[in-house]
C-alpha positions as semicolon CSV with decimal commas, in nm:
position;residue;x (nm);y (nm);z (nm)
1;M;9,428;3,528;-2,093
2;N;9,219;3,269;-2,278
3;P;9,160;3,409;-2,633
4;V;8,805;3,262;-2,636
5;L;8,712;3,512;-2,363
6;E;8,844;3,820;-2,546
7;P;8,505;3,923;-2,701
8;L;8,332;3,879;-2,363
9;F;8,597;4,079;-2,179
10;R;8,584;4,357;-2,440
11;T;8,210;4,395;-2,368
12;V;8,259;4,374;-1,989
13;R;8,528;4,647;-1,994
14;A;8,288;4,875;-2,183
15;T;7,980;4,816;-1,965
16;H;8,126;4,733;-1,622
17;P;8,487;4,859;-1,595
18;K;8,531;4,754;-1,230
19;A;8,442;4,386;-1,291
20;D;8,681;4,117;-1,160
21;L;8,800;3,963;-1,489
22;R;9,013;3,698;-1,311
23;L;8,708;3,565;-1,128
24;I;8,513;3,551;-1,456
25;E;8,802;3,366;-1,626
26;R;8,820;3,116;-1,338
27;S;8,444;3,055;-1,370
28;Y;8,486;2,988;-1,741
29;D;8,772;2,744;-1,681
30;V;8,568;2,546;-1,424
31;A;8,260;2,539;-1,651
32;A;8,464;2,441;-1,960
33;Y;8,633;2,158;-1,763
34;H;8,304;2,010;-1,635
35;H;8,117;2,045;-1,966
36;R;8,419;1,916;-2,166
37;D;8,251;1,597;-2,297
38;Q;7,907;1,747;-2,363
39;K;7,763;1,866;-2,692
40;R;7,452;2,072;-2,775
41;K;7,183;1,949;-3,019
42;S;7,355;2,160;-3,288
43;G;7,677;1,960;-3,240
44;D;7,865;2,256;-3,086
45;P;8,064;2,207;-2,762
46;Y;7,826;2,269;-2,467
47;I;8,042;2,549;-2,321
48;T;7,938;2,773;-2,614
49;H;7,593;2,808;-2,449
50;P;7,703;2,941;-2,102
51;L;7,954;3,168;-2,280
52;A;7,678;3,308;-2,506
53;V;7,449;3,365;-2,203
54;A;7,729;3,549;-2,020
55;T;7,792;3,765;-2,332
56;I;7,421;3,863;-2,350
57;L;7,436;3,962;-1,981
58;A;7,760;4,156;-2,031
59;E;7,588;4,358;-2,306
60;L;7,315;4,442;-2,051
61;G;7,581;4,575;-1,811
62;T;7,536;4,320;-1,530
63;D;7,790;4,273;-1,248
64;D;8,070;4,015;-1,232
65;E;7,886;3,783;-0,988
66;T;7,598;3,752;-1,237
67;L;7,843;3,679;-1,521
68;C;8,016;3,406;-1,315
69;A;7,680;3,250;-1,227
70;A;7,582;3,262;-1,597
71;L;7,898;3,073;-1,696
72;L;7,835;2,814;-1,424
73;H;7,454;2,799;-1,446
74;D;7,434;2,448;-1,596
75;T;7,723;2,283;-1,410
76;V;7,530;2,170;-1,100
77;E;7,237;2,047;-1,312
78;D;7,425;1,870;-1,592
79;T;7,766;1,767;-1,454
80;A;7,917;1,596;-1,150
81;Y;8,014;1,936;-1,002
82;S;7,816;1,976;-0,676
83;L;7,665;2,290;-0,526
84;D;7,887;2,250;-0,216
85;E;8,200;2,241;-0,435
86;L;8,079;2,550;-0,618
87;R;8,011;2,727;-0,287
88;G;8,365;2,645;-0,170
89;D;8,522;2,767;-0,497
90;F;8,317;3,083;-0,560
91;G;8,137;3,182;-0,239
92;E;7,777;3,191;-0,116
93;T;7,639;3,462;-0,352
94;I;7,737;3,297;-0,681
95;A;7,632;2,955;-0,544
96;S;7,284;3,083;-0,450
97;L;7,242;3,241;-0,797
98;V;7,336;2,911;-0,968
99;D;7,106;2,720;-0,730
100;G;6,817;2,959;-0,810
101;V;6,867;2,916;-1,188
102;T;6,893;2,536;-1,146
103;K;6,556;2,529;-0,968
104;L;6,416;2,759;-1,234
105;D;6,526;2,515;-1,507
106;K;6,291;2,256;-1,359
107;V;5,993;2,491;-1,397
108;K;5,736;2,384;-1,656
109;F;5,486;2,638;-1,787
110;G;5,146;2,607;-1,944
111;D;4,904;2,347;-1,811
112;A;4,731;2,405;-1,479
113;A;4,870;2,070;-1,360
114;Q;5,224;2,205;-1,402
115;A;5,144;2,551;-1,268
116;E;5,253;2,452;-0,917
117;T;5,617;2,473;-1,030
118;V;5,579;2,840;-1,126
119;R;5,594;2,906;-0,751
120;K;5,958;2,796;-0,747
121;M;6,035;3,069;-0,993
122;V;5,857;3,333;-0,786
123;V;6,035;3,230;-0,465
124;A;6,375;3,230;-0,641
125;M;6,303;3,568;-0,802
126;S;6,200;3,729;-0,476
127;R;6,529;3,631;-0,310
128;D;6,748;3,773;-0,587
129;I;6,616;3,924;-0,909
130;R;6,943;3,835;-1,085
131;V;6,826;3,472;-1,093
132;L;6,550;3,569;-1,333
133;I;6,781;3,790;-1,540
134;I;7,019;3,495;-1,595
135;K;6,720;3,277;-1,686
136;L;6,594;3,536;-1,939
137;A;6,937;3,548;-2,107
138;D;6,948;3,166;-2,103
139;R;6,605;3,151;-2,271
140;L;6,710;3,414;-2,529
141;H;7,012;3,210;-2,641
142;N;6,802;2,892;-2,649
143;M;6,543;3,070;-2,867
144;R;6,818;3,184;-3,104
145;T;6,930;2,820;-3,148
146;M;6,579;2,663;-3,131
147;R;6,587;2,527;-3,488
148;Y;6,781;2,220;-3,372
149;L;6,496;2,098;-3,147
150;P;6,201;1,879;-3,261
151;E;5,890;2,069;-3,370
152;H;5,670;1,996;-3,064
153;K;5,950;2,118;-2,833
154;R;5,996;2,434;-3,040
155;H;5,624;2,514;-3,013
156;Q;5,609;2,443;-2,639
157;K;5,915;2,660;-2,564
158;S;5,792;2,940;-2,791
159;R;5,451;2,948;-2,621
160;E;5,620;2,963;-2,276
161;T;5,834;3,247;-2,408
162;L;5,536;3,453;-2,529
163;E;5,317;3,385;-2,224
164;I;5,572;3,401;-1,940
165;F;5,927;3,509;-2,027
166;A;5,860;3,804;-2,263
167;P;5,605;3,959;-2,019
168;L;5,854;3,909;-1,731
169;A;6,125;4,084;-1,934
170;H;5,876;4,367;-1,990
171;R;5,790;4,377;-1,620
172;L;6,162;4,417;-1,543
173;G;6,198;4,690;-1,807
174;M;6,434;4,480;-2,023
175;N;6,294;4,584;-2,360
176;T;6,582;4,466;-2,579
177;I;6,536;4,113;-2,441
178;K;6,155;4,135;-2,459
179;W;6,146;4,242;-2,825
180;E;6,388;3,974;-2,943
181;L;6,212;3,699;-2,743
182;E;5,875;3,803;-2,890
183;D;5,997;3,811;-3,251
184;L;6,178;3,475;-3,221
185;A;5,876;3,306;-3,059
186;F;5,635;3,466;-3,310
187;A;5,843;3,337;-3,604
188;M;5,849;2,987;-3,449
189;L;5,477;2,966;-3,359
190;Y;5,324;3,143;-3,660
191;P;5,585;3,127;-3,939
192;K;5,335;3,210;-4,215
193;R;5,198;3,519;-4,037
194;Y;5,554;3,628;-3,948
195;D;5,674;3,590;-4,310
196;E;5,374;3,782;-4,442
197;I;5,439;4,077;-4,208
198;A;5,814;4,065;-4,289
199;R;5,729;4,071;-4,662
200;M;5,488;4,365;-4,622
201;V;5,749;4,555;-4,414
202;S;6,026;4,502;-4,671
203;E;5,799;4,614;-4,960
204;R;5,727;4,948;-4,790
205;A;6,068;5,009;-4,633
206;P;6,229;5,234;-4,904
207;R;5,933;5,478;-4,925
208;R;5,901;5,488;-4,548
209;D;6,275;5,545;-4,493
210;L;6,267;5,858;-4,712
211;F;5,980;6,002;-4,507
212;L;6,159;5,908;-4,183
213;Q;6,477;6,084;-4,297
214;E;6,282;6,401;-4,377
215;V;6,123;6,407;-4,027
216;I;6,458;6,339;-3,853
217;E;6,626;6,627;-4,042
218;K;6,349;6,872;-3,950
219;V;6,344;6,771;-3,580
220;S;6,728;6,785;-3,559
221;G;6,734;7,130;-3,724
222;D;6,470;7,271;-3,485
223;L;6,655;7,137;-3,179
224;R;6,988;7,280;-3,304
225;E;6,824;7,622;-3,344
226;A;6,687;7,595;-2,988
227;K;7,044;7,509;-2,872
228;I;6,935;7,167;-2,734
229;R;7,196;6,894;-2,773
230;A;7,011;6,586;-2,898
231;V;7,045;6,257;-3,085
232;V;6,744;6,198;-3,315
233;K;6,693;5,858;-3,474
234;G;6,418;5,631;-3,611
235;R;6,267;5,370;-3,384
236;P;6,293;5,007;-3,502
237;K;5,965;4,829;-3,578
238;H;5,943;4,479;-3,430
239;Y;5,729;4,235;-3,626
240;Y;5,545;4,098;-3,322
241;S;5,466;4,447;-3,192
242;V;5,329;4,544;-3,537
243;Y;5,107;4,233;-3,527
244;Q;4,998;4,303;-3,167
245;K;4,903;4,661;-3,260
246;M;4,694;4,531;-3,550
247;I;4,501;4,322;-3,296
248;A;4,487;4,578;-3,011
249;R;4,395;4,883;-3,221
250;D;4,190;4,681;-3,472
251;V;4,348;4,859;-3,768
252;A;4,510;4,747;-4,091
253;F;4,885;4,697;-4,139
254;D;4,927;5,016;-4,346
255;D;4,776;5,235;-4,073
256;I;5,031;5,109;-3,821
257;Y;5,331;5,079;-4,047
258;D;5,286;5,429;-4,190
259;L;5,300;5,563;-3,834
260;V;5,662;5,677;-3,816
261;G;5,842;5,639;-3,482
262;I;6,115;5,885;-3,376
263;R;6,331;5,876;-3,063
264;V;6,492;6,196;-2,928
265;L;6,773;6,152;-2,671
266;V;6,885;6,460;-2,471
267;D;7,115;6,531;-2,174
268;T;6,877;6,642;-1,897
269;V;6,512;6,620;-1,786
270;R;6,480;6,996;-1,850
271;D;6,591;6,938;-2,212
272;C;6,316;6,674;-2,251
273;Y;6,042;6,931;-2,187
274;A;6,223;7,196;-2,395
275;A;6,247;6,951;-2,689
276;L;5,876;6,871;-2,652
277;G;5,788;7,243;-2,676
278;T;6,010;7,286;-2,983
279;I;5,846;6,990;-3,163
280;H;5,493;7,106;-3,075
281;A;5,581;7,452;-3,209
282;R;5,643;7,302;-3,555
283;W;5,368;7,034;-3,572
284;N;5,026;7,014;-3,408
285;P;5,000;6,743;-3,142
286;V;4,721;6,482;-3,165
287;P;4,486;6,537;-2,866
288;G;4,490;6,262;-2,606
289;R;4,817;6,107;-2,729
290;F;5,057;6,288;-2,492
291;K;5,191;6,080;-2,199
292;D;5,434;6,204;-1,933
293;Y;5,614;5,897;-1,799
294;I;5,894;6,115;-1,656
295;A;5,677;6,270;-1,386
296;M;5,489;5,938;-1,340
297;P;5,719;5,644;-1,432
298;K;5,570;5,310;-1,538
299;F;5,578;5,011;-1,301
300;N;5,902;4,885;-1,464
301;M;6,093;5,213;-1,403
302;Y;6,039;5,323;-1,766
303;Q;6,058;5,701;-1,811
304;S;5,995;5,899;-2,129
305;L;5,772;6,166;-2,285
306;H;5,539;6,027;-2,556
307;T;5,361;6,247;-2,807
308;T;5,203;6,203;-3,151
309;V;5,203;6,496;-3,395
310;I;5,061;6,551;-3,745
311;G;5,384;6,559;-3,947
312;P;5,466;6,623;-4,316
313;E;5,199;6,523;-4,573
314;G;4,948;6,507;-4,284
315;K;5,090;6,175;-4,163
316;P;5,107;6,104;-3,788
317;V;5,453;6,083;-3,627
318;E;5,511;5,920;-3,286
319;L;5,794;6,069;-3,077
320;Q;5,962;5,947;-2,758
321;I;6,176;6,205;-2,578
322;R;6,409;6,094;-2,296
323;T;6,754;6,139;-2,145
324;H;7,040;5,902;-2,229
325;A;7,017;5,753;-1,877
326;M;6,643;5,693;-1,920
327;H;6,709;5,532;-2,258
328;H;6,967;5,296;-2,106
329;R;6,716;5,199;-1,837
330;A;6,435;5,156;-2,095
331;E;6,651;4,917;-2,297
332;Y;6,808;4,713;-2,016
333;G;6,573;4,773;-1,722
334;V;6,657;4,614;-1,390
335;A;6,961;4,440;-1,544
336;A;7,142;4,772;-1,580
337;H;7,101;4,855;-1,213
338;W;7,380;4,696;-1,019
339;K;7,453;5,044;-0,886
340;Y;7,112;5,040;-0,713
341;K;7,270;5,054;-0,369
342;E;7,362;5,415;-0,450
343;E;7,041;5,495;-0,642
344;V;6,789;5,490;-0,358
345;G;6,484;5,714;-0,339
346;A;6,209;5,820;-0,571
347;P;6,266;5,966;-0,919
348;G;6,470;6,279;-0,868
349;P;6,571;6,563;-1,093
350;T;6,806;6,329;-1,282
351;G;6,523;6,090;-1,350
352;K;6,671;5,810;-1,140
353;V;6,440;5,545;-1,003
354;K;6,504;5,300;-0,725
355;P;6,499;4,949;-0,876
356;G;6,383;4,822;-0,539
357;N;6,038;4,947;-0,642
358;D;6,014;4,639;-0,857
359;M;6,090;4,416;-0,558
360;A;5,758;4,528;-0,405
361;W;5,583;4,358;-0,695
362;L;5,779;4,037;-0,633
363;R;5,695;4,047;-0,262
364;Q;5,326;4,092;-0,347
365;L;5,347;3,791;-0,579
366;L;5,513;3,590;-0,302
367;D;5,222;3,672;-0,068
368;W;4,976;3,559;-0,336
369;Q;5,145;3,225;-0,384
370;K;5,118;3,159;-0,009
371;E;4,745;3,239;0,002
372;T;4,639;3,071;-0,327
373;A;4,565;2,700;-0,294
374;D;4,495;2,633;-0,663
375;P;4,815;2,641;-0,876
376;G;4,613;2,709;-1,194
377;E;4,460;3,016;-1,032
378;F;4,804;3,130;-0,921
379;L;4,939;3,100;-1,276
380;E;4,636;3,299;-1,399
381;S;4,711;3,565;-1,135
382;L;5,071;3,580;-1,255
383;R;4,964;3,622;-1,616
384;F;4,716;3,892;-1,517
385;D;4,983;4,069;-1,315
386;L;5,216;4,067;-1,614
387;S;4,956;4,254;-1,820
388;V;5,106;4,558;-1,986
389;S;4,873;4,841;-1,888
390;E;4,760;4,908;-1,532
391;V;4,559;5,160;-1,332
392;Y;4,631;5,234;-0,966
393;V;4,334;5,291;-0,734
394;F;4,299;5,344;-0,359
395;T;4,099;5,173;-0,086
396;P;3,917;5,409;0,158
397;K;4,216;5,360;0,395
398;G;4,465;5,476;0,130
399;Q;4,608;5,137;0,028
400;V;4,709;5,124;-0,341
401;I;4,573;4,839;-0,556
402;A;4,697;4,780;-0,913
403;L;4,438;4,659;-1,165
404;P;4,446;4,601;-1,542
405;E;4,345;4,895;-1,761
406;G;3,967;4,915;-1,802
407;A;3,905;4,744;-1,464
408;T;3,573;4,797;-1,283
409;P;3,462;4,813;-0,917
410;V;3,394;4,436;-0,940
411;D;3,764;4,373;-1,029
412;F;3,858;4,595;-0,734
413;A;3,627;4,399;-0,499
414;Y;3,784;4,065;-0,598
415;A;4,135;4,213;-0,565
416;V;4,051;4,307;-0,203
417;H;3,908;3,962;-0,114
418;T;3,712;3,684;-0,284
419;E;3,419;3,715;-0,040
420;V;3,404;4,093;-0,092
421;G;3,376;4,020;-0,465
422;H;3,103;3,757;-0,427
423;R;2,893;3,981;-0,199
424;C;2,948;4,308;-0,390
425;I;2,620;4,490;-0,462
426;G;2,733;4,848;-0,525
427;A;3,028;5,088;-0,533
428;R;3,118;5,445;-0,459
429;V;3,406;5,603;-0,656
430;N;3,549;5,933;-0,528
431;G;3,241;5,970;-0,306
432;R;2,986;5,920;-0,588
433;L;2,768;5,613;-0,646
434;V;2,854;5,450;-0,980
435;P;2,733;5,143;-1,179
436;L;2,939;4,826;-1,123
437;E;3,051;4,823;-1,488
438;S;3,212;5,173;-1,465
439;R;3,578;5,193;-1,569
440;L;3,820;5,297;-1,295
441;G;4,087;5,561;-1,358
442;N;4,427;5,626;-1,203
443;G;4,399;5,769;-0,851
444;D;4,030;5,681;-0,796
445;T;3,926;5,598;-0,438
446;V;3,688;5,301;-0,440
447;E;3,448;5,188;-0,168
448;I;3,250;4,861;-0,207
449;F;2,905;4,788;-0,058
450;T;2,842;4,422;0,028
451;S;2,528;4,218;0,093
452;K;2,476;4,045;0,425
453;S;2,235;3,787;0,275
454;P;2,356;3,424;0,308
455;D;2,248;3,361;-0,054
456;A;2,448;3,654;-0,196
457;G;2,655;3,572;-0,502
458;P;2,797;3,715;-0,823
459;S;2,597;3,784;-1,139
460;R;2,667;3,613;-1,473
461;D;2,656;3,958;-1,636
462;W;2,978;4,049;-1,455
463;L;3,170;3,816;-1,687
464;K;3,089;4,057;-1,972
465;F;3,285;4,346;-1,821
466;V;3,541;4,225;-1,563
467;K;3,901;4,265;-1,684
468;S;4,118;4,077;-1,433
469;G;4,183;3,704;-1,460
470;R;4,138;3,674;-1,084
471;A;3,781;3,816;-1,088
472;R;3,684;3,612;-1,394
473;N;3,814;3,288;-1,237
474;K;3,639;3,349;-0,904
475;I;3,304;3,424;-1,071
476;R;3,327;3,113;-1,290
477;Q;3,428;2,896;-0,993
478;W;3,125;3,018;-0,796
479;F;2,886;2,927;-1,077
480;S;3,047;2,591;-1,144
481;K;3,021;2,489;-0,776
482;E;2,686;2,639;-0,679
483;R;2,483;2,627;-0,997
484;R;2,616;2,340;-1,211
485;E;2,291;2,142;-1,224
486;T;2,083;2,451;-1,305
487;A;2,335;2,549;-1,572
488;I;2,320;2,202;-1,734
489;E;1,941;2,220;-1,763
490;A;1,951;2,579;-1,891
491;G;2,218;2,487;-2,148
492;K;2,026;2,184;-2,274
493;E;1,711;2,391;-2,310
494;A;1,898;2,675;-2,488
495;I;2,049;2,436;-2,746
496;G;1,710;2,271;-2,807
497;R;1,546;2,612;-2,847
498;A;1,812;2,726;-3,098
499;M;1,758;2,410;-3,304
500;R;1,380;2,438;-3,304
501;K;1,407;2,800;-3,416
502;Q;1,605;2,685;-3,725
503;G;1,374;2,386;-3,785
504;L;1,664;2,140;-3,747
505;P;1,620;1,768;-3,668
506;L;1,654;1,770;-3,289
507;Q;1,672;1,397;-3,226
508;R;1,947;1,335;-3,482
509;L;2,166;1,633;-3,393
510;M;2,140;1,588;-3,018
511;S;2,242;1,222;-3,033
512;G;2,506;1,126;-2,780
513;E;2,781;1,066;-3,039
514;S;2,749;1,400;-3,219
515;L;2,740;1,607;-2,900
516;L;3,021;1,410;-2,732
517;A;3,247;1,458;-3,036
518;L;3,169;1,831;-3,037
519;A;3,224;1,861;-2,659
520;R;3,570;1,704;-2,700
521;D;3,651;1,932;-2,995
522;L;3,567;2,231;-2,773
523;R;3,787;2,087;-2,491
524;Y;3,500;1,989;-2,259
525;P;3,532;1,648;-2,085
526;D;3,172;1,538;-2,149
527;V;2,831;1,649;-2,279
528;S;2,720;1,770;-1,933
529;A;3,018;2,007;-1,922
530;L;2,917;2,140;-2,266
531;Y;2,557;2,198;-2,148
532;A;2,687;2,369;-1,832
533;A;2,918;2,594;-2,039
534;V;2,619;2,705;-2,249
535;G;2,408;2,757;-1,934
536;E;2,680;2,969;-1,773
537;G;2,722;3,181;-2,084
538;H;3,080;3,065;-2,164
539;I;2,968;2,964;-2,514
540;A;2,652;3,061;-2,705
541;A;2,387;2,796;-2,780
542;Q;2,375;2,924;-3,140
543;A;2,751;2,864;-3,179
544;V;2,709;2,504;-3,056
545;V;2,428;2,441;-3,306
546;Q;2,632;2,589;-3,593
547;K;2,932;2,370;-3,503
548;L;2,704;2,062;-3,479
549;V;2,556;2,129;-3,822
550;A;2,902;2,206;-3,969
551;S;3,044;1,880;-3,826
552;I;2,805;1,680;-4,044
553;G;2,853;1,899;-4,349
554;G;2,588;2,171;-4,325
555;V;2,206;2,179;-4,320
556;D;2,175;1,981;-4,644
557;S;2,392;1,704;-4,504
558;A;2,194;1,700;-4,179
559;E;1,881;1,633;-4,384
560;E;2,068;1,386;-4,602
561;D;2,194;1,198;-4,298
562;I;1,835;1,171;-4,171
563;A;1,741;1,019;-4,502
564;E;2,039;0,784;-4,491
565;T;1,942;0,640;-4,152
566;S;1,600;0,533;-4,290
567;L;1,542;0,196;-4,460
568;P;1,672;0,164;-4,816
569;T;1,421;0,138;-5,099
570;R;1,460;0,002;-5,447
571;L;1,613;0,266;-5,674
572;R;1,372;0,376;-5,943
573;G;1,491;0,486;-6,283
574;R;1,591;0,851;-6,299
575;P;1,574;1,078;-6,599
576;R;1,950;1,128;-6,582
577;G;2,240;0,896;-6,499
578;G;2,570;0,968;-6,334
579;G;2,727;1,140;-6,634
580;G;2,668;1,497;-6,509
581;A;2,840;1,417;-6,181
582;G;3,122;1,240;-6,363
583;V;3,076;0,921;-6,158
584;V;2,942;0,577;-6,253
585;V;2,806;0,309;-6,021
586;A;2,950;-0,040;-6,071
587;G;2,697;-0,265;-6,242
588;D;2,438;0,008;-6,318
589;A;2,523;0,301;-6,543
590;D;2,173;0,449;-6,520
591;V;2,161;0,535;-6,150
592;W;2,114;0,893;-6,036
593;V;2,443;0,997;-5,870
594;R;2,497;1,300;-5,648
595;L;2,833;1,437;-5,524
596;S;2,809;1,497;-5,150
597;K;2,838;1,860;-5,033
598;C;3,006;1,767;-4,704
599;C;3,336;1,670;-4,868
600;T;3,302;1,794;-5,232
601;P;3,489;1,509;-5,408
602;V;3,664;1,581;-5,740
603;P;3,832;1,344;-5,991
604;G;4,148;1,201;-5,843
605;D;3,998;1,163;-5,493
606;E;3,932;0,812;-5,362
607;I;3,550;0,779;-5,339
608;V;3,274;0,557;-5,199
609;G;2,902;0,547;-5,286
610;F;2,609;0,522;-5,046
611;V;2,252;0,431;-5,144
612;T;2,018;0,696;-5,001
613;R;1,640;0,697;-4,973
614;G;1,494;0,853;-5,283
615;H;1,811;1,050;-5,371
616;G;2,004;0,792;-5,570
617;V;2,366;0,730;-5,476
618;S;2,548;0,985;-5,263
619;V;2,923;0,996;-5,339
620;H;3,169;1,082;-5,059
621;R;3,547;1,106;-5,039
622;A;3,690;0,795;-4,871
623;D;3,841;1,013;-4,594
624;C;3,518;1,211;-4,533
625;T;3,425;1,236;-4,165
626;N;3,075;1,101;-4,239
627;V;3,199;0,780;-4,406
628;Q;3,280;0,614;-4,073
629;Q;2,912;0,645;-3,977
630;L;2,796;0,517;-4,318
631;K;3,015;0,207;-4,279
632;T;2,782;0,088;-4,002
633;Q;2,541;-0,008;-4,286
634;P;2,773;-0,199;-4,526
635;D;2,479;-0,337;-4,732
636;R;2,410;0,017;-4,860
637;L;2,769;0,094;-4,970
638;V;2,827;0,056;-5,345
639;E;3,138;0,071;-5,560
640;V;3,172;0,389;-5,767
641;S;3,437;0,520;-6,004
642;W;3,519;0,844;-6,184
643;S;3,411;0,888;-6,545
644;P;3,407;1,265;-6,607
645;S;3,274;1,399;-6,937
646;D;3,313;1,740;-7,099
647;D;2,996;1,871;-6,935
648;S;3,083;1,746;-6,582
649;V;3,101;2,018;-6,318
650;F;3,251;1,970;-5,971
651;L;3,215;2,159;-5,647
652;V;3,537;2,268;-5,476
653;A;3,569;2,431;-5,132
654;I;3,882;2,627;-5,037
655;Q;3,988;2,805;-4,721
656;V;4,191;3,128;-4,732
657;E;4,380;3,247;-4,421
658;A;4,511;3,603;-4,422
659;L;4,607;3,895;-4,199
660;D;4,291;4,104;-4,193
661;R;4,284;4,435;-4,384
662;P;4,032;4,653;-4,570
663;R;3,927;4,526;-4,918
664;L;4,074;4,180;-4,852
665;L;3,750;4,002;-4,947
666;S;3,709;4,203;-5,268
667;D;4,071;4,123;-5,369
668;V;4,015;3,749;-5,314
669;T;3,683;3,740;-5,502
670;R;3,831;3,943;-5,789
671;T;4,124;3,699;-5,815
672;L;3,885;3,401;-5,817
673;S;3,676;3,572;-6,083
674;D;3,992;3,635;-6,292
675;Q;4,056;3,259;-6,271
676;H;3,708;3,202;-6,428
677;V;3,553;3,015;-6,137
678;N;3,185;3,049;-6,050
679;I;3,158;3,127;-5,675
680;L;2,847;2,967;-5,524
681;S;2,895;3,059;-5,157
682;A;3,140;3,250;-4,939
683;S;3,178;3,301;-4,564
684;V;3,428;3,519;-4,376
685;T;3,516;3,522;-4,007
686;T;3,782;3,736;-3,838
687;S;3,939;3,607;-3,517
688;R;4,051;3,823;-3,227
689;D;4,413;3,789;-3,343
690;R;4,337;3,968;-3,675
691;V;4,333;3,653;-3,887
692;A;4,058;3,651;-4,151
693;I;3,942;3,301;-4,247
694;S;3,738;3,293;-4,570
695;K;3,569;2,984;-4,715
696;F;3,461;2,975;-5,080
697;T;3,264;2,707;-5,264
698;F;3,273;2,724;-5,642
699;E;3,208;2,515;-5,953
700;M;3,494;2,390;-6,163
701;G;3,506;2,187;-6,483
702;D;3,868;2,073;-6,475
703;P;4,004;1,984;-6,127
704;K;4,363;2,034;-6,257
705;H;4,281;2,405;-6,272
706;L;4,264;2,413;-5,889
707;G;4,643;2,442;-5,850
708;H;4,648;2,764;-6,058
709;V;4,359;2,906;-5,853
710;L;4,536;2,836;-5,520
711;K;4,862;2,987;-5,649
712;A;4,683;3,305;-5,763
713;V;4,507;3,349;-5,428
714;R;4,832;3,288;-5,236
715;G;4,987;3,586;-5,418
716;I;4,736;3,834;-5,266
717;Q;4,883;4,073;-5,006
718;G;4,818;3,949;-4,652
719;V;4,730;3,590;-4,753
720;F;4,961;3,345;-4,577
721;D;4,779;3,016;-4,643
722;V;4,519;2,876;-4,884
723;Y;4,412;2,513;-4,925
724;R;4,126;2,290;-5,032
725;V;3,891;2,177;-4,752
726;S;3,646;1,891;-4,725
727;G;3,407;1,853;-4,433
728;A;3,594;1,843;-4,103
729;S;3,924;1,723;-4,253
730;N;4,156;1,923;-4,481
């Protein structure tokens, strides 16, 4: 036997004792021969990759045909070995698996233009789910060795992993793969956020481990007394799932991390319920947090009892109670089910589930890809269908329709048919009339009323409450086709109204250049598309106005720019020269000089001066976004240089990016105050992904002090980035 294969075979013997080891060895020999002259980006021999993929699959307990296909999965694509030769050497099944993975390798994810190729994946998956399992293992090993790729490739692959592959692993119940893919992609895409969470986890680990040990000992002791054989252990916390919970539950890191997770593994389903009773006898359960996924398994065959109790010191403790077989299925999902030919039928007393249930989802997806003309819409449907939480509702004829959690009768109407959605005017749920924005629950029977009017169509208000990507897309498409002109006019009027309300200079701000630049920043092809987006309610008019004003450096700059477009006048003597600003104008030391607020220059920055009307010389950084516009009037540009004195004061703007938490703003302002800076203005926004972005403008006498200020702010818990900003460029 080849000694290289010994670790693989050791795993295979443990997880799949009946596997044909000779066939696996022959597959390795063929793959090693054909990849013999190839190297990976890391410099390792190429065969190390198929061998690593096969080892991952062996750990999941897959069958020997899957392991052979994993070893051979790149031969047809990357070597002279043909599919016909492979079919002759290894048979039809292994050849079709390799062919499916080869087609899958050509799939590109992301842009709507590339979405067409996602269909190949769906077709390959529906023929044999093992194709996707090999591809997931292949992606996992590639993610582990991603550091050898160029940065843009790393980001592209990581985004695909988070958007497509990790949700597919979840859909197939393969949690071990899902968690590792998520953490690897998270670390690659958002290294600063990942490092900050890792640092916060490591700081709290010792205290938390003591509490965890206390809970485990008490649960184990209670179960021993009740004569229930059980394994009790702590549940690992995955960094990406901690971050996702911060976003989903809108709570701070401490509230999630202090929530201790315990897993109880028992022998039988009866023991699961007995263990639950024993635990509830010691600690009070939290109302509404009990879930019975044994009686009603999740879509990916996951079974377990979930409960949250108020544990020692009044802290909440999350518990999952399941049998060893359920645990194996929860970790490895569909990959652990090569015995599925024996395991037919619904969940029985042993908690077994037929993996074929998952094939129904694939068949449904296959039907969708046949009926959907637009590949972008199909990709959106796929992403929606990979959403984690679902509710199952019935049509009046008893057909089951799966919708995302929080879905409404409008989502249901669009899931039935696009025209039913467009013409929907009312709904009856369980025989009672309900508003269209009502949330549907599991088991509801929904009946939709439609309008017969030829002008019937959706309402813009629906976009505020629909949950499914399919419904959202269909509503937007209807408005963009039927009402584009009306929307453009409405959008233009809304922006004008918002500007007039703030007393802003309409003509200047709504010039073609400013709006076109903003439209492109917001990913709209032209100004008309931006107006239409405002008219259709995709973006608020107020937000557009704020971004327009910000792009030219705030309200003051907007007024300054108006002044700068007027004719120059002779500068009159001012009571003070440029000394206070620390800048002198070449050839005239007695000119009033003003540091521009749009880019806040400080000594050391390259600067240019611009003669304004009645406001002396305005000084900008050479790389300020407004300088390009000023260069169109070269006769008004003057040479300026730094000459700071002891009483010179400079404005500095910094941006702080941090994982949101309570008291974050007070910690940052206290730190700035400790550094003896005078804060003039501050603004804070928190994005949907729990990132707080704070901007501070403050006065500073010595610009060299800025480095100390930035270092002090970077040391605050949760802060992962802080830097100086100027106008639109950092």
